[in-house]
Tab-separated table of C-alpha atoms in Angstrom:
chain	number	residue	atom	x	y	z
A	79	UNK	CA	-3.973	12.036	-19.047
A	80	UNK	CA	-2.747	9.272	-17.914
A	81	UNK	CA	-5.531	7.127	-16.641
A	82	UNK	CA	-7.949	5.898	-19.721
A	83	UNK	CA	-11.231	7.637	-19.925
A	84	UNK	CA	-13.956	6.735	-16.940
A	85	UNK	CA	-17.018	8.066	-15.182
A	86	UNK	CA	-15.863	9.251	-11.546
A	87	UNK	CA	-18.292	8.565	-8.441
A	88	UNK	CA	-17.776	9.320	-5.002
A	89	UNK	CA	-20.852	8.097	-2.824
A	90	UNK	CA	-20.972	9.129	0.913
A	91	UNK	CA	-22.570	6.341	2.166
A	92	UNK	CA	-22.429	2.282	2.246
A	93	UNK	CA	-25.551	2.359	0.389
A	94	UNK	CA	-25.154	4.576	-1.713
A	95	UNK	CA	-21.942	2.750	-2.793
A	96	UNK	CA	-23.927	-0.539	-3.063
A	97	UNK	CA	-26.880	1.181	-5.396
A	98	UNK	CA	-24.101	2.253	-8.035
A	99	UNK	CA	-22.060	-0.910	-8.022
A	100	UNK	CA	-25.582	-2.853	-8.502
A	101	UNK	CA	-26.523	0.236	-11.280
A	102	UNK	CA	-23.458	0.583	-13.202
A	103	UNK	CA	-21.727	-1.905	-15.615
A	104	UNK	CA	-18.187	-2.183	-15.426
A	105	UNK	CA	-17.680	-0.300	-12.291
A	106	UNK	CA	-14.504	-0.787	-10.193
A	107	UNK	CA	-14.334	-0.019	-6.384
A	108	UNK	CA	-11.628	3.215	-5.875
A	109	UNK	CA	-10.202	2.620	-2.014
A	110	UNK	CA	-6.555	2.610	-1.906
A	111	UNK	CA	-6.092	3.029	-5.024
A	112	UNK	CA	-2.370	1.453	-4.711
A	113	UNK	CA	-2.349	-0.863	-6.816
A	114	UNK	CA	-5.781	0.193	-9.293
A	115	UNK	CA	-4.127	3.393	-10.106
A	116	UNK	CA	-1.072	1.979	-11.773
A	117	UNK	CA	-3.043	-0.479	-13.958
A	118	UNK	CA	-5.368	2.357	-14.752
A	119	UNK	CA	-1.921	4.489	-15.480
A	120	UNK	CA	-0.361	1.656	-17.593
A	121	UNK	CA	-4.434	1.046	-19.257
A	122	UNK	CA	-4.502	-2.464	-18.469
A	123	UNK	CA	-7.835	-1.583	-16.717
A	124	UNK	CA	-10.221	0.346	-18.147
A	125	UNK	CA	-13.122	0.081	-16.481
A	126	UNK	CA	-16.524	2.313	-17.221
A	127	UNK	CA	-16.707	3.769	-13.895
A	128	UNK	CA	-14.885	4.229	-10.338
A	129	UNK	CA	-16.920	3.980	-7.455
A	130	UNK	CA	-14.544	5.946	-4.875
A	131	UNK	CA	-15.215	4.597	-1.462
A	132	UNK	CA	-12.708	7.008	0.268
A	133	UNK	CA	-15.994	9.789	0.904
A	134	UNK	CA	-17.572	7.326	3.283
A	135	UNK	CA	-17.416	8.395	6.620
A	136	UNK	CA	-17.059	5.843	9.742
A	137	UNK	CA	-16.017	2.620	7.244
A	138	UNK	CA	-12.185	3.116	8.644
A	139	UNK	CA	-12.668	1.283	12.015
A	140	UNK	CA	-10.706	-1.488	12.998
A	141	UNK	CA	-12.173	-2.904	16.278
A	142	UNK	CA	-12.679	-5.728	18.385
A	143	UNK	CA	-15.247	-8.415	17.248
A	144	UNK	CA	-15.618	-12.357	18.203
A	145	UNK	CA	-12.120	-12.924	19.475
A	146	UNK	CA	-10.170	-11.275	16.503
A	147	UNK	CA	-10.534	-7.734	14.965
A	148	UNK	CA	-12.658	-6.505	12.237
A	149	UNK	CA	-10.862	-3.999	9.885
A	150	UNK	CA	-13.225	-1.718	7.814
A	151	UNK	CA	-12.901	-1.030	3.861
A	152	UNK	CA	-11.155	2.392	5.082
A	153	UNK	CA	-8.784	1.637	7.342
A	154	UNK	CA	-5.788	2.225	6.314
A	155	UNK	CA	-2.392	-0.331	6.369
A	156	UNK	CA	-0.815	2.373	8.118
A	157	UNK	CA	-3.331	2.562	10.475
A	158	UNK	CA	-3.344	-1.410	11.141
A	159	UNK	CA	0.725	-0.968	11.135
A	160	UNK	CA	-0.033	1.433	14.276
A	161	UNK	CA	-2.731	-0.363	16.251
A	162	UNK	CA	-2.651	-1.134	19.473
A	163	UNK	CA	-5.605	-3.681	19.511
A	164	UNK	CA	-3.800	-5.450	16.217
A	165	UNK	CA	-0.570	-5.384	18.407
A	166	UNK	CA	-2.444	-7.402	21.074
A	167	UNK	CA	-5.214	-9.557	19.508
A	168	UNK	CA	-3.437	-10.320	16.397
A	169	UNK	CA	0.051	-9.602	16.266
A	170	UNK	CA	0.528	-11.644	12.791
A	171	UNK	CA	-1.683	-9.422	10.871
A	172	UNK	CA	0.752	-6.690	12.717
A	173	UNK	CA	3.849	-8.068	11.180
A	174	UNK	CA	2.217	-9.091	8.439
A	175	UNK	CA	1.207	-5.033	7.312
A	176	UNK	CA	5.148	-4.086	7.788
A	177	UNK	CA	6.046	-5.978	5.178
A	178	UNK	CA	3.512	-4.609	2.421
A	179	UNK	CA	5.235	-2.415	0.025
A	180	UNK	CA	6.750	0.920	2.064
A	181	UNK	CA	5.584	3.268	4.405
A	182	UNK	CA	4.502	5.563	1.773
A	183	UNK	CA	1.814	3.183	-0.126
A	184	UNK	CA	1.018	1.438	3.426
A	185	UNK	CA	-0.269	5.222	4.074
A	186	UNK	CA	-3.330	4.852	1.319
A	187	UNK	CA	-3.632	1.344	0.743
A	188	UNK	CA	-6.176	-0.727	2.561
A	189	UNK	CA	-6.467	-4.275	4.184
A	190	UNK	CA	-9.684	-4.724	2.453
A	191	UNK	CA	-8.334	-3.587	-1.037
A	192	UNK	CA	-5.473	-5.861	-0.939
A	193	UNK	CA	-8.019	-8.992	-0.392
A	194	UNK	CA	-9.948	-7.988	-2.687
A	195	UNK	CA	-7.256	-7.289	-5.560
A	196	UNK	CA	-6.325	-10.699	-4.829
A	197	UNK	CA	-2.669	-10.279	-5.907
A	198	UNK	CA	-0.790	-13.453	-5.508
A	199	UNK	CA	2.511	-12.409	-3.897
A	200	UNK	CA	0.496	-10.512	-1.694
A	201	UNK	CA	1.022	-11.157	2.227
A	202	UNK	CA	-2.283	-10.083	3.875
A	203	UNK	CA	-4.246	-12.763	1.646
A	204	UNK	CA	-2.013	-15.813	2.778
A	205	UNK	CA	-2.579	-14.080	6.454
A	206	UNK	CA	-6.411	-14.030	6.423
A	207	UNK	CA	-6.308	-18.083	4.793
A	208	UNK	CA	-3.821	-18.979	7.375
A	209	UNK	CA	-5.637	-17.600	10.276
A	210	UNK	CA	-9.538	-18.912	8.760
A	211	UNK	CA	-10.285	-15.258	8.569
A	212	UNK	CA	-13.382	-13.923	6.421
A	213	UNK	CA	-14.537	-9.995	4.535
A	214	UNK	CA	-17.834	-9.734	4.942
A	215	UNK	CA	-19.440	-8.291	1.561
A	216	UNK	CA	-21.973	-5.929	1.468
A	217	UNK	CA	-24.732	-5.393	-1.646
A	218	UNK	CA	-28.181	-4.173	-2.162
A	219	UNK	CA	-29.069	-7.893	-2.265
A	220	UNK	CA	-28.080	-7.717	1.630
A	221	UNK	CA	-25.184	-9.171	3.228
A	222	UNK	CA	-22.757	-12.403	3.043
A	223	UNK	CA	-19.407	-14.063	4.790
A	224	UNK	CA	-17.294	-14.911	2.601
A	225	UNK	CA	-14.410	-17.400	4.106
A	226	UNK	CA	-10.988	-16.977	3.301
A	227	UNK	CA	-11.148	-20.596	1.985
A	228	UNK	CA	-13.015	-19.727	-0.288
A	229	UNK	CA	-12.186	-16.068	-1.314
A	230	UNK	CA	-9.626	-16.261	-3.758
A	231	UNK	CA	-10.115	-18.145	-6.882
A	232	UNK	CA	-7.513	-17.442	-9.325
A	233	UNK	CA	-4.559	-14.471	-10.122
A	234	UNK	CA	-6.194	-10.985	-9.373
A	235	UNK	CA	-9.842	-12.968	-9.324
A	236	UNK	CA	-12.113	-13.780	-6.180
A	237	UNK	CA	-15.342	-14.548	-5.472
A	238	UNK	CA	-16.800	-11.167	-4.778
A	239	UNK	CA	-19.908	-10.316	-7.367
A	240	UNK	CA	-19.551	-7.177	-9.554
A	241	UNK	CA	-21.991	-5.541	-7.443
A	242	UNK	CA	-20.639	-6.693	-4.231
A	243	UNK	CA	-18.256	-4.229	-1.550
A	244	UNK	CA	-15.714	-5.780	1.170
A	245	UNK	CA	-16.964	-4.005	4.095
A	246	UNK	CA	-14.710	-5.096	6.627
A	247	UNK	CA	-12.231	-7.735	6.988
A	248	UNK	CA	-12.091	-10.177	10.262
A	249	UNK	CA	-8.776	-11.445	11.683
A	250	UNK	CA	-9.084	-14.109	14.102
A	251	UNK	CA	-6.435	-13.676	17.183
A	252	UNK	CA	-3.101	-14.993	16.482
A	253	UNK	CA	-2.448	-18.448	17.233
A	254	UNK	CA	1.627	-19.026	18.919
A	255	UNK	CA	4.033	-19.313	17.650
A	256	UNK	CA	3.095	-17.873	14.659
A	257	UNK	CA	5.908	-16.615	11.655
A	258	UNK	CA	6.043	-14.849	8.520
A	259	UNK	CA	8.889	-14.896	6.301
A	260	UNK	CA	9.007	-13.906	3.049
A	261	UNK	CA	11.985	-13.534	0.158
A	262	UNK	CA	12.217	-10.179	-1.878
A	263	UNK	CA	14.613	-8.827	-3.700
A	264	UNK	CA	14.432	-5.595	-1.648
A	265	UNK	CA	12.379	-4.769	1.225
A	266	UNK	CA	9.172	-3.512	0.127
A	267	UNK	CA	8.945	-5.618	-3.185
A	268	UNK	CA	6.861	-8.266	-4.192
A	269	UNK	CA	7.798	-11.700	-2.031
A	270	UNK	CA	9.651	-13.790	-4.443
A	271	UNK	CA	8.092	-16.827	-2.065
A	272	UNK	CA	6.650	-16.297	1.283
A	273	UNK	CA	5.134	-18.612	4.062
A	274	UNK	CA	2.540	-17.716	7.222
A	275	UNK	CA	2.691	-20.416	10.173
A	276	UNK	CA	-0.620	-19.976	12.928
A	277	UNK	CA	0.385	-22.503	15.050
A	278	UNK	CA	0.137	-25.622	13.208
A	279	UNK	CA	-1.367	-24.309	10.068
A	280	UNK	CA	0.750	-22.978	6.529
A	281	UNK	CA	-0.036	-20.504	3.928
A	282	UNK	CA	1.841	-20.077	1.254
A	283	UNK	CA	2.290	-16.855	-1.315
A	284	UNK	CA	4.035	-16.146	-4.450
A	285	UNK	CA	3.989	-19.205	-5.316
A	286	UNK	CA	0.722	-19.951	-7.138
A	287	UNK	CA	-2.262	-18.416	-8.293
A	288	UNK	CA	-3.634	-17.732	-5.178
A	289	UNK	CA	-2.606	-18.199	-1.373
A	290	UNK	CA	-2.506	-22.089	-0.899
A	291	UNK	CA	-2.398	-24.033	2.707
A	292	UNK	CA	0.332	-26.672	2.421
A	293	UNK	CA	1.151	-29.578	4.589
A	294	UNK	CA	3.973	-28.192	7.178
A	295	UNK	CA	6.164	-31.702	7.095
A	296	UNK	CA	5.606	-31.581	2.635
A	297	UNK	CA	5.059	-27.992	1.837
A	298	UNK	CA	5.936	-28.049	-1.465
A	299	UNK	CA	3.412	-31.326	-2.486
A	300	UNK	CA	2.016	-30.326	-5.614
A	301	UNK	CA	2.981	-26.872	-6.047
A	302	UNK	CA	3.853	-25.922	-9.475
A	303	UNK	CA	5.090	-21.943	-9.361
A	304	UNK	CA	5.360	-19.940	-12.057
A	305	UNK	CA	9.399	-18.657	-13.563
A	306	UNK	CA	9.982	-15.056	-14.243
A	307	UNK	CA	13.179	-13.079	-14.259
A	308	UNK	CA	13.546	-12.790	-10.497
A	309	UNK	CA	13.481	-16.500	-9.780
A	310	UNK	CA	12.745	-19.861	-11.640
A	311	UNK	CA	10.416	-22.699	-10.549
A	312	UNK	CA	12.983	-24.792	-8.994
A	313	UNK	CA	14.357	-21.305	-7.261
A	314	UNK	CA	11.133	-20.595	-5.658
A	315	UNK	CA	9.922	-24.337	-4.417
A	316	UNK	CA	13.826	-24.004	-2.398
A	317	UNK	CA	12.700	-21.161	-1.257
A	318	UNK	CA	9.126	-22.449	0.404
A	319	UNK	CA	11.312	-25.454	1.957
A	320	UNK	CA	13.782	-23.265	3.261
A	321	UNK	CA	11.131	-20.241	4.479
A	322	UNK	CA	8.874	-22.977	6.370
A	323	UNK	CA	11.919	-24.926	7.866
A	324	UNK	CA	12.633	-21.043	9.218
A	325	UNK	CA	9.047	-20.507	10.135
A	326	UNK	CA	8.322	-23.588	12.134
A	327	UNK	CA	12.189	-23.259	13.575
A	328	UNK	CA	10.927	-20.571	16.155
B	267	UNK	CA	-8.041	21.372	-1.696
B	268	UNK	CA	-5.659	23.329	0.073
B	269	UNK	CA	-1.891	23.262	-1.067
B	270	UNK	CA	0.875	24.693	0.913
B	271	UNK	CA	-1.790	26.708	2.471
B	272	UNK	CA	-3.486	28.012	-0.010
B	273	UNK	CA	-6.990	26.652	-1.168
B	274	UNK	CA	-6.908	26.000	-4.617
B	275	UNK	CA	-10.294	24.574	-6.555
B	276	UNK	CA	-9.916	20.999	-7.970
B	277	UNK	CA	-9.406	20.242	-11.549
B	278	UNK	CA	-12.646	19.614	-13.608
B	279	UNK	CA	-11.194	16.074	-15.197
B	280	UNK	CA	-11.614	13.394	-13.334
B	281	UNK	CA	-8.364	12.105	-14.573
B	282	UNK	CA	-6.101	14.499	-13.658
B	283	UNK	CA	-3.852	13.297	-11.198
B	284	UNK	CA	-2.516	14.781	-8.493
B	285	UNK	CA	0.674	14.945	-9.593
B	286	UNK	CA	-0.293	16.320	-13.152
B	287	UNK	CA	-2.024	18.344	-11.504
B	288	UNK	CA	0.319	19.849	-8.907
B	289	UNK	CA	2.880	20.366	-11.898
B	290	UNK	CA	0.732	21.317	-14.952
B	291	UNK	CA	-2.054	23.395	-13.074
B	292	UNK	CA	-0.575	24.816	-10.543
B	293	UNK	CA	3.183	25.382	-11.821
B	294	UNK	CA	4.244	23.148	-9.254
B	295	UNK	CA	6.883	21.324	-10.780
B	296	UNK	CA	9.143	20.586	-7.586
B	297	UNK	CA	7.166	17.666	-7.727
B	298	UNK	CA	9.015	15.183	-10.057
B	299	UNK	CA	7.375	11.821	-11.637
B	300	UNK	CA	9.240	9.277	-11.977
B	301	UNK	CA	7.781	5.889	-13.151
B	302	UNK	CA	3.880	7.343	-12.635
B	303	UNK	CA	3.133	4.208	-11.263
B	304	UNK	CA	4.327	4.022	-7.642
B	305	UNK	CA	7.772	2.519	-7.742
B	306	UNK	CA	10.373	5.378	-7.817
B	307	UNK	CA	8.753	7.301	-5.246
B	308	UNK	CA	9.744	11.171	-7.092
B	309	UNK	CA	6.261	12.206	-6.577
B	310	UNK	CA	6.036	12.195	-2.844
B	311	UNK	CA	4.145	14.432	-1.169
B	312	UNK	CA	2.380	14.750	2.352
B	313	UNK	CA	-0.871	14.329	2.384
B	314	UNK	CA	-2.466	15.996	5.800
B	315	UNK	CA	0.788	15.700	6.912
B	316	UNK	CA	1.540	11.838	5.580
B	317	UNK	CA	3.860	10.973	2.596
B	318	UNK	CA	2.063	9.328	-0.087
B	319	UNK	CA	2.686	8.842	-4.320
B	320	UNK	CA	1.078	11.695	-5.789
B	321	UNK	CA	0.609	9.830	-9.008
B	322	UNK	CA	-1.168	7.016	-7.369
B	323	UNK	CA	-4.199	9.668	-6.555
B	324	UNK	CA	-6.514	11.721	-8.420
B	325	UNK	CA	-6.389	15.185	-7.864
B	326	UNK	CA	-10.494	15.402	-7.358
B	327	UNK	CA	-9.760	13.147	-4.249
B	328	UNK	CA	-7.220	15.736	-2.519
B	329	UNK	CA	-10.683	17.692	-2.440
B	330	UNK	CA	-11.285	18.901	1.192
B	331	UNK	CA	-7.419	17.621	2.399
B	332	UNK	CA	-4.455	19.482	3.015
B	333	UNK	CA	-1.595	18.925	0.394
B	334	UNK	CA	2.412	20.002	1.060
B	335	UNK	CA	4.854	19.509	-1.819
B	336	UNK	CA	8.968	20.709	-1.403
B	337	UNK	CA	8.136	23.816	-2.056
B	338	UNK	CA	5.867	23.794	1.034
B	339	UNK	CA	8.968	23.053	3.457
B	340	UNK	CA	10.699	26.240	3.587
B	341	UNK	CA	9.869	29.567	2.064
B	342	UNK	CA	11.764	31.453	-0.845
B	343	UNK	CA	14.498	33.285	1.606
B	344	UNK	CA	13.972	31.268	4.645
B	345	UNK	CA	16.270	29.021	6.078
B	346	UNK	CA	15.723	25.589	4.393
B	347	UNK	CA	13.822	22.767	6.025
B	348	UNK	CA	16.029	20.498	8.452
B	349	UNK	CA	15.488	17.714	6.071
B	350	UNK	CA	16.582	19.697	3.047
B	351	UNK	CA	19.309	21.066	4.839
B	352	UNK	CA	20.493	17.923	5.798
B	353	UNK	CA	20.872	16.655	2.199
B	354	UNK	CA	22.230	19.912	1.543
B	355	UNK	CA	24.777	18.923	4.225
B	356	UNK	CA	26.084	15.724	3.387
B	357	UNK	CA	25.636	15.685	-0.115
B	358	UNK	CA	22.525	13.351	-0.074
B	359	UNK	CA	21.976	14.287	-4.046
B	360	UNK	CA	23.754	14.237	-7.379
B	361	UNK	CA	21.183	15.104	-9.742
B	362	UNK	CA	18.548	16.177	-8.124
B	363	UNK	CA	15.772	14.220	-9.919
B	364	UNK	CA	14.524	11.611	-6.956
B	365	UNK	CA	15.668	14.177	-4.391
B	366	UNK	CA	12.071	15.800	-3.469
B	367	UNK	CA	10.534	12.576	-3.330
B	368	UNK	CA	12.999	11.532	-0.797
B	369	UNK	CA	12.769	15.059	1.439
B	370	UNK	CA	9.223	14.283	1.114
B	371	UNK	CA	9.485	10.438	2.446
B	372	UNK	CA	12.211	11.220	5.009
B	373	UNK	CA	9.686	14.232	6.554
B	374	UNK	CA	7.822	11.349	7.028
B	375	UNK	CA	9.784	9.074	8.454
B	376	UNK	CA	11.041	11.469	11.202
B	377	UNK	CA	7.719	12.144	11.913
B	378	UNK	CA	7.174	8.266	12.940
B	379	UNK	CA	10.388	7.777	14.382
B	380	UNK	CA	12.216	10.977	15.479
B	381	UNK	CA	15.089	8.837	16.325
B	382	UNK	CA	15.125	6.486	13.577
B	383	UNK	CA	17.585	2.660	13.767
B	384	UNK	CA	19.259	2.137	10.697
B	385	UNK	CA	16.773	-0.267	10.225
B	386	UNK	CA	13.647	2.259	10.179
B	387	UNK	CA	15.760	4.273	7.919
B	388	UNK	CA	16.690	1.570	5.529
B	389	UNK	CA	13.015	0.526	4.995
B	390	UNK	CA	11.738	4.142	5.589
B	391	UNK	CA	13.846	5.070	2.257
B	392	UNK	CA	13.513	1.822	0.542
B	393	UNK	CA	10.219	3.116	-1.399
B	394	UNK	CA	12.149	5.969	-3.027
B	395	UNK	CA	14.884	5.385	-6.258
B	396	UNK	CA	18.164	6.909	-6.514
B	397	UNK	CA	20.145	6.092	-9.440
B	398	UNK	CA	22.950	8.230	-8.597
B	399	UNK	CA	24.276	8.141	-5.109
B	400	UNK	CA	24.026	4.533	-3.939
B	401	UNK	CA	22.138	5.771	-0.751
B	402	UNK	CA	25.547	5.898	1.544
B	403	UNK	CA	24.982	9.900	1.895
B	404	UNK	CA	21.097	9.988	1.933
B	405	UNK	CA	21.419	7.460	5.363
B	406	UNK	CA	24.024	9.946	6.514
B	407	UNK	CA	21.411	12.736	5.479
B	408	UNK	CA	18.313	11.039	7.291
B	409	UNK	CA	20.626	10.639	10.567
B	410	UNK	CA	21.538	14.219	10.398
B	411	UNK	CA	17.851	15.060	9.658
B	412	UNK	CA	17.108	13.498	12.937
B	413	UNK	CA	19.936	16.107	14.892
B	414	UNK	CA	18.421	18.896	13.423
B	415	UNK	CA	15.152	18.341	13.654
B	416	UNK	CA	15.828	18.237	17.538
């Protein structure tokens, strides 16, 4: 086996969902799965139990709500990739999706799951913080708005409770001109550096340990990225001037 | 679950996944893995009719969905699929080892874009890993997929 030993649940219902995650320690949320199942297949988590979402009927909606669109825990990237209403109301989110992994993964993984893993190369986090999105978390303790602002607080860590589920996700409509460009190695891989633009307002990714707004005239002020094979420090803050002068060109 | 058709119960172990399982439980070993961890794309397989890793899901939650592997595409005896006649065709292989994955991923892709741009079949093969071929004849392949499949 590859995966490291854990209990498997797969609730049917919101609540449901919400009464184990509040029950059980160390239980981890199963939607997607694209990017828990390879840490549980390399063991770098190992968590007690899986709570797998993907039994819940009616959470895969993405629909229409206060200007922007809501996207539920279920609904597929693919499926936001496709929309119509994304295509219309919020086109960045649109071209934001295309540029998550391939086809293939975009297929199972979620909107909601990538927020919630909180990966810092990851586009659809810099999206939601560039547009003042917010998920709306769900536990038996009721429900909360949680602001992009103030949703991701460090590499892989937000501030979701253990016992909390992202229900849904809410885009606001895209702002124009709005851009994102991002630098990978190959298409599909993880941004080396990437930038959003909503009008007037910059997100950055890749380049720190979580999504960051910058100052469009300054957007490197008082970054500090990380060096790793595929690019060094210096490498990546070229890339953010370079990527914004590109974003705010059009 | 039901694979190529046939309904087959789901393994007792949690942890199986799906691509274990489609090679060690059900002597489905047209299914290659790769990397097990979602980067080389070998384990492809459609999913209700949708490409997705088959070692990025546990077999329990194939439970209740339809699962088609390569040797779903074209019976023993029966002309091949258009997509594995294709590679067959213009040499879209050397080994063999990443080749299912990529019939797999490019029944996909046709399926979203019956007349794919090079661009849609650039980034609709980009998630699958060839170490042999440099790609050259699996584009050629994809296009060709795309005449026969007409």
């Amino acid at each position: 086996m590859k995966p490291p030993p854990f209990e498997y649940h797969a609730p049917t219902t919101v609540d449901e969902a919400c009464a184990l995650l509040a029950s059980l320690e160390d239980a981890k949320v199963l939607a997607g799965g694209q990017s828990l199942v390879p840490l549980l297949n390399f063991r770098l988590a190992r968590p007690a139990h899986l709570i797998d979402i993907n039994r819940i009927a009616g959470l895969d909606r993405i629909y229409e709500r206060d200007g922007g669109v809501a996207v539920q825990a279920l609904a597929r990237q693919a499926a936001v990739e496709d929309s119509d209403l994304v295509a219309r109301v919020c086109p960045l989110a649109g071209a934001a999706v295309r540029l998550v992994a391939h086809r293939v993964i975009r297929n199972r993984g979620t909107v909601c799951g990538s927020l919630a893993h909180a990966d810092p190369a990851s586009e659809l986090p810099a999206v939601l913080l560039a547009l003042g999105g917010h998920v709306v978390a769900r536990s038996t303790r009721g429900e909360r708005v949680i602001e992009a602002g103030g949703l991701f607080h460090g590499v892989l860590e937000t501030a979701l409770a253990p016992d909390e589920l992202v229900v849904e996700a809410w885009f606001p409509a895209s702002p124009v001109p709005f851009a994102i460009v991002e630098e990978s190695r190959r298409h599909g891989d993880f941004a080396l550096a990437g930038v959003v633009r909503a009008a007037d307002r910059l997100s950055l990714f890749g380049v720190a340990p979580t999504p960051v707004l910058a100052d469009p005239r300054d957007p490197t002020k008082g970054l500090s990225p990380s060096g790793d094979l595929e690019a060094t420090p210096e490498f990546r803050l070229h890339l953010v001037r370079v990527l914004t002068a590109k974003a705010f060109a059009a | 679950m039901r694979v190529n058709g046939a309904a087959h119960p789901a393994p007792s172990d949690p942890r199986r996944l799906l691509s274990d399982h489609l090679r060690h439980d059900l002597g489905l070993t047209g299914t290659h893995v790769g990397c097990e961890h979602g980067v080389c794309g070998c384990c492809t397989v459609l999913l209700d009719g949708a490409p997705v890793r088959s070692c990025l899901m546990l077999a329990v939650q194939a439970e209740g969905h339809d699962v088609t592997t390569i040797e779903g595409l074209a019976a023993d005896g029966a002309p091949l699929h258009p997509v594995q006649q294709a590679f067959h065709e213009c040499h879209g292989l050397q080994c063999g080892f990443c080749t299912p994955g990529f019939v797999m991923s490019v029944v996909g892709l046709l399926a979203q874009h019956p007349n794919p741009t090079a661009q849609q079949i650039d980034e609709g093969i980009s998630g699958n890993l060839c170490r042999c071929t440099g790609y050259a004849s699996i584009r050629r392949a994809v296009v060709r997929a795309a005449e026969l499949s007409k």
